Amino acid sequence: MEHFDCVVIGGGMVGAASALTLAQLGLQVALVEQYQAKNYSAEQEIDLRVSAISLASQNLLNQVAAWQQIKAWRVCPYKRLGVWEHESAYTEFNADDIEQTHLGHIVENRLIQLALWQQIHAMENIKTFCPDSLVSLTQDNDKVTLALTHCSITAKLVVGADGAQSKVRQMTAIGMTGWDYQQSAMLINIETSQHQQDITWQQFFPTGPVAFLPLSGESTLGGYASLVWYHQRDEITRLASLSNVQLEQAVLKHFPKKLGAIKVLGKGAFPLTRRHANTYQHKRVLLLGDAAHTINPMAGQGVNLGFKDVVALQQVIAEAIGNGESWHDEAVLARYEKKRRKENLLMMSTMDALYVGFSHPSPVIKAARNLALLAVNKVPFLNSTIKNKALAYACGL
Ligand SMILES: Cc1cc2nc3c(=O)[nH]c(=O)nc-3n(C[C@H](O)[C@H](O)[C@H](O)COP(=O)(O)OP(=O)(O)OC[C@H]3O[C@@H](n4cnc5c(N)ncnc54)[C@H](O)[C@@H]3O)c2cc1C
């Protein structure tokens, strides 16, 4: 049976980044992923699944030498972030305010994954098992034994990065708390006539926000963008059943005028669920990314939190190796959860507070939240402290 220092289950964005950062420490790593990713070509349509990648996540992708490739394929940097409910309380955040050239990039998830996998194939100390899948997992005192579909392997540490429905989480009987938001998000790729490619914006409605995310490239109409439409699940199911032309009319009716003329290219609906694993550790097994936490995507923080988990785990193990400790001791591994749990919880709770606050129908609460946005934009003291701190936090700085 082959033995590894670390086995990472799940080669999505978080698992692939974790395999690379663990390999950077000189550890022998195995990466198990059930699906083989499709190669990139410039003719491929822009994928529906895109993420707003923070400055902190960009740093990580740079550190594992994947960012240059992602950037060479296609990314869209944005410099401004607009948020409002009532037009008069429009608030804009700008990269200049925190002395940065941009606030983040909109990137297709699959391109991030693909660029990470290119680096993985270049590392001698990472062995990939793909397509392969986790079948069972057993732990004894000094190792974890994993049965995969095609073979069995052992490890000192197992990283569960196998997404929201994590089998690793289920096999270690780690429970979770969570709830269903009773909402879905519809992702719509469009061609757009209005040139506003340096901004991402979001308007709040009692039924849920609508958002505009710029995408790279030039189309016959002008540019490309991704729209996110949050609403009750039934309404999103109805919208998903419309033809592209009918959906275009529905978008124009519901979205703010600043969207301009559009052409719908593709659409897909995703249910929104909050989950938080009761613990991120079971002996020598750790959970990272969506396997540990899923968050309301309203502020685009899900994978950014997952990448922070990756950085934290690398730091914990690097420090232990540096101190001459046995890096895979359960007590050492426990430091990972200590670094991450509070911050993940804070971000999840902040998103929920915003979500609940902005969907509350009371006119008093509506007036209060618009006044708060107005104050943050117009009162100089609040503008330079709260606003810039919130912006730096959202950028992961
Ligand atoms: C509508 C929407 C919009 C979002 N927008 C943003 C955004 O703008 N910014 C942001 O930061 N986040 C965003 N997110 C969240 C982000 O998409 C997730 O946090 C991110 O994809 C999680 O990555 P992951 O690698 O942890 O999990 P996943 O992407 O789910 O990857 C898990 C991997 O594990 C593999 N796997 C699963 N089970 C097994 C098994 N048994 N054996 C082997 N392999 C297995 C899967 O094939 C997959 O490749 C959004 C989410 C939604 C729903």
CSV table of N, CA and C and ligand atoms in Angstrom, one decimal, residues 9-10 12-14 32-35 49-52 109 132-134 161-163 167 187 289-290 297 300-304, ligand 1:
chain,number,residue,atom,x,y,z
A,9,ILE,N,-8.4,15.1,-0.4
A,9,ILE,CA,-9.6,14.5,-1.1
A,9,ILE,C,-10.3,15.7,-1.6
A,10,GLY,N,-10.4,15.8,-3.0
A,10,GLY,CA,-11.1,16.9,-3.6
A,10,GLY,C,-10.1,17.8,-4.3
A,12,GLY,N,-10.8,20.5,-6.2
A,12,GLY,CA,-11.4,21.7,-6.7
A,12,GLY,C,-10.4,22.9,-6.4
A,13,MET,N,-10.9,24.1,-6.3
A,13,MET,CA,-10.0,25.2,-6.1
A,13,MET,C,-9.3,25.1,-4.8
A,14,VAL,N,-10.0,24.8,-3.8
A,14,VAL,CA,-9.4,24.8,-2.4
A,14,VAL,C,-8.4,23.6,-2.2
A,32,VAL,N,-6.7,13.4,-4.6
A,32,VAL,CA,-7.7,12.5,-5.2
A,32,VAL,C,-8.9,13.4,-5.7
A,33,GLU,N,-9.2,13.2,-7.0
A,33,GLU,CA,-10.3,14.0,-7.5
A,33,GLU,C,-11.1,13.1,-8.5
A,34,GLN,N,-12.5,13.2,-8.3
A,34,GLN,CA,-13.3,12.3,-9.1
A,34,GLN,C,-13.5,12.7,-10.6
A,35,TYR,N,-13.3,14.0,-10.9
A,35,TYR,CA,-13.5,14.4,-12.3
A,35,TYR,C,-12.2,15.0,-12.9
A,49,ARG,N,-20.0,29.6,-13.7
A,49,ARG,CA,-19.5,29.7,-12.4
A,49,ARG,C,-18.2,30.6,-12.3
A,50,VAL,N,-18.4,31.7,-11.8
A,50,VAL,CA,-17.3,32.7,-11.7
A,50,VAL,C,-17.2,33.1,-10.2
A,51,SER,N,-16.0,33.6,-9.8
A,51,SER,CA,-15.9,34.1,-8.4
A,51,SER,C,-15.2,35.4,-8.4
A,52,ALA,N,-15.5,36.2,-7.4
A,52,ALA,CA,-14.8,37.5,-7.2
A,52,ALA,C,-13.6,37.1,-6.3
A,109,ASN,N,-14.3,29.8,-12.2
A,109,ASN,CA,-13.8,28.8,-11.2
A,109,ASN,C,-12.9,27.8,-11.9
A,132,ASP,N,-10.7,9.4,-9.7
A,132,ASP,CA,-10.8,8.4,-8.6
A,132,ASP,C,-11.6,9.0,-7.5
A,133,SER,N,-12.1,8.2,-6.6
A,133,SER,CA,-13.0,8.7,-5.6
A,133,SER,C,-12.8,8.0,-4.2
A,134,LEU,N,-13.1,8.7,-3.2
A,134,LEU,CA,-13.0,8.2,-1.8
A,134,LEU,C,-14.1,7.2,-1.6
A,161,ALA,N,-11.3,18.3,1.3
A,161,ALA,CA,-11.6,19.6,0.5
A,161,ALA,C,-12.6,19.1,-0.5
A,162,ASP,N,-13.5,18.3,-0.2
A,162,ASP,CA,-14.4,17.7,-1.2
A,162,ASP,C,-15.8,18.3,-1.2
A,163,GLY,N,-15.8,19.6,-0.9
A,163,GLY,CA,-17.0,20.4,-1.2
A,163,GLY,C,-18.1,20.3,-0.1
A,167,LYS,N,-17.8,13.9,1.7
A,167,LYS,CA,-17.9,12.5,2.2
A,167,LYS,C,-16.9,12.4,3.3
A,187,LEU,N,-27.5,32.5,-11.9
A,187,LEU,CA,-26.4,33.1,-12.6
A,187,LEU,C,-26.7,33.2,-14.0
A,289,GLY,N,-12.3,24.6,3.2
A,289,GLY,CA,-13.2,25.1,2.1
A,289,GLY,C,-14.6,24.8,2.4
A,290,ASP,N,-15.4,24.5,1.3
A,290,ASP,CA,-16.8,24.3,1.4
A,290,ASP,C,-17.1,23.0,2.3
A,297,PRO,N,-23.5,33.6,-0.8
A,297,PRO,CA,-22.5,34.1,-1.7
A,297,PRO,C,-22.7,35.6,-2.0
A,300,GLY,N,-19.6,37.4,-2.2
A,300,GLY,CA,-18.5,36.7,-2.9
A,300,GLY,C,-17.3,36.3,-2.0
A,301,GLN,N,-17.6,35.6,-0.9
A,301,GLN,CA,-16.5,35.3,0.0
A,301,GLN,C,-16.2,33.9,0.1
A,302,GLY,N,-17.0,33.0,-0.4
A,302,GLY,CA,-16.9,31.5,-0.2
A,302,GLY,C,-15.5,31.0,-0.4
A,303,VAL,N,-15.0,31.1,-1.7
A,303,VAL,CA,-13.7,30.5,-2.0
A,303,VAL,C,-12.6,31.3,-1.4
A,304,ASN,N,-12.8,32.6,-1.2
A,304,ASN,CA,-11.8,33.4,-0.5
A,304,ASN,C,-11.5,32.9,0.9
B,1,LIG,C1,-24.0,31.3,-6.8
B,1,LIG,C2,-22.7,31.2,-6.2
B,1,LIG,C3,-21.8,32.3,-6.4
B,1,LIG,C4,-20.6,32.3,-5.7
B,1,LIG,N1,-19.7,33.3,-5.9
B,1,LIG,C5,-18.5,33.4,-5.2
B,1,LIG,C6,-17.6,34.5,-5.3
B,1,LIG,O1,-17.9,35.4,-6.1
B,1,LIG,N2,-16.5,34.5,-4.6
B,1,LIG,C7,-16.2,33.5,-3.8
B,1,LIG,O2,-15.1,33.5,-3.1
B,1,LIG,N3,-17.0,32.4,-3.7
B,1,LIG,C8,-18.1,32.3,-4.3
B,1,LIG,N4,-18.9,31.2,-4.2
B,1,LIG,C9,-18.5,30.1,-3.4
B,1,LIG,C10,-17.5,29.2,-4.1
B,1,LIG,O3,-18.0,28.8,-5.4
B,1,LIG,C11,-17.2,28.0,-3.2
B,1,LIG,O4,-16.8,28.4,-2.0
B,1,LIG,C12,-16.0,27.2,-3.8
B,1,LIG,O5,-16.4,26.7,-5.1
B,1,LIG,C13,-15.6,26.0,-2.9
B,1,LIG,O6,-14.5,25.4,-3.4
B,1,LIG,P1,-14.0,24.0,-2.8
B,1,LIG,O7,-12.8,23.6,-3.6
B,1,LIG,O8,-14.0,24.1,-1.3
B,1,LIG,O9,-15.2,23.0,-3.2
B,1,LIG,P2,-15.8,22.5,-4.6
B,1,LIG,O10,-15.6,23.6,-5.6
B,1,LIG,O11,-17.1,21.9,-4.4
B,1,LIG,O12,-14.7,21.3,-5.0
B,1,LIG,C14,-14.8,20.1,-4.4
B,1,LIG,C15,-14.1,19.1,-5.3
B,1,LIG,O13,-14.1,17.8,-4.6
B,1,LIG,C16,-14.4,16.8,-5.6
B,1,LIG,N5,-15.0,15.6,-4.9
B,1,LIG,C17,-16.1,15.6,-4.2
B,1,LIG,N6,-16.3,14.4,-3.6
B,1,LIG,C18,-15.3,13.7,-3.9
B,1,LIG,C19,-14.9,12.3,-3.6
B,1,LIG,N7,-15.6,11.5,-2.8
B,1,LIG,N8,-13.7,11.9,-4.1
B,1,LIG,C20,-12.9,12.7,-4.9
B,1,LIG,N9,-13.2,13.9,-5.2
B,1,LIG,C21,-14.4,14.4,-4.7
B,1,LIG,C22,-15.4,17.5,-6.6
B,1,LIG,O14,-15.4,16.8,-7.8
B,1,LIG,C23,-14.8,18.9,-6.6
B,1,LIG,O15,-13.8,19.0,-7.7
B,1,LIG,C24,-20.2,31.2,-4.9
B,1,LIG,C25,-21.1,30.1,-4.7
B,1,LIG,C26,-22.3,30.1,-5.3
B,1,LIG,C27,-23.3,29.0,-5.1
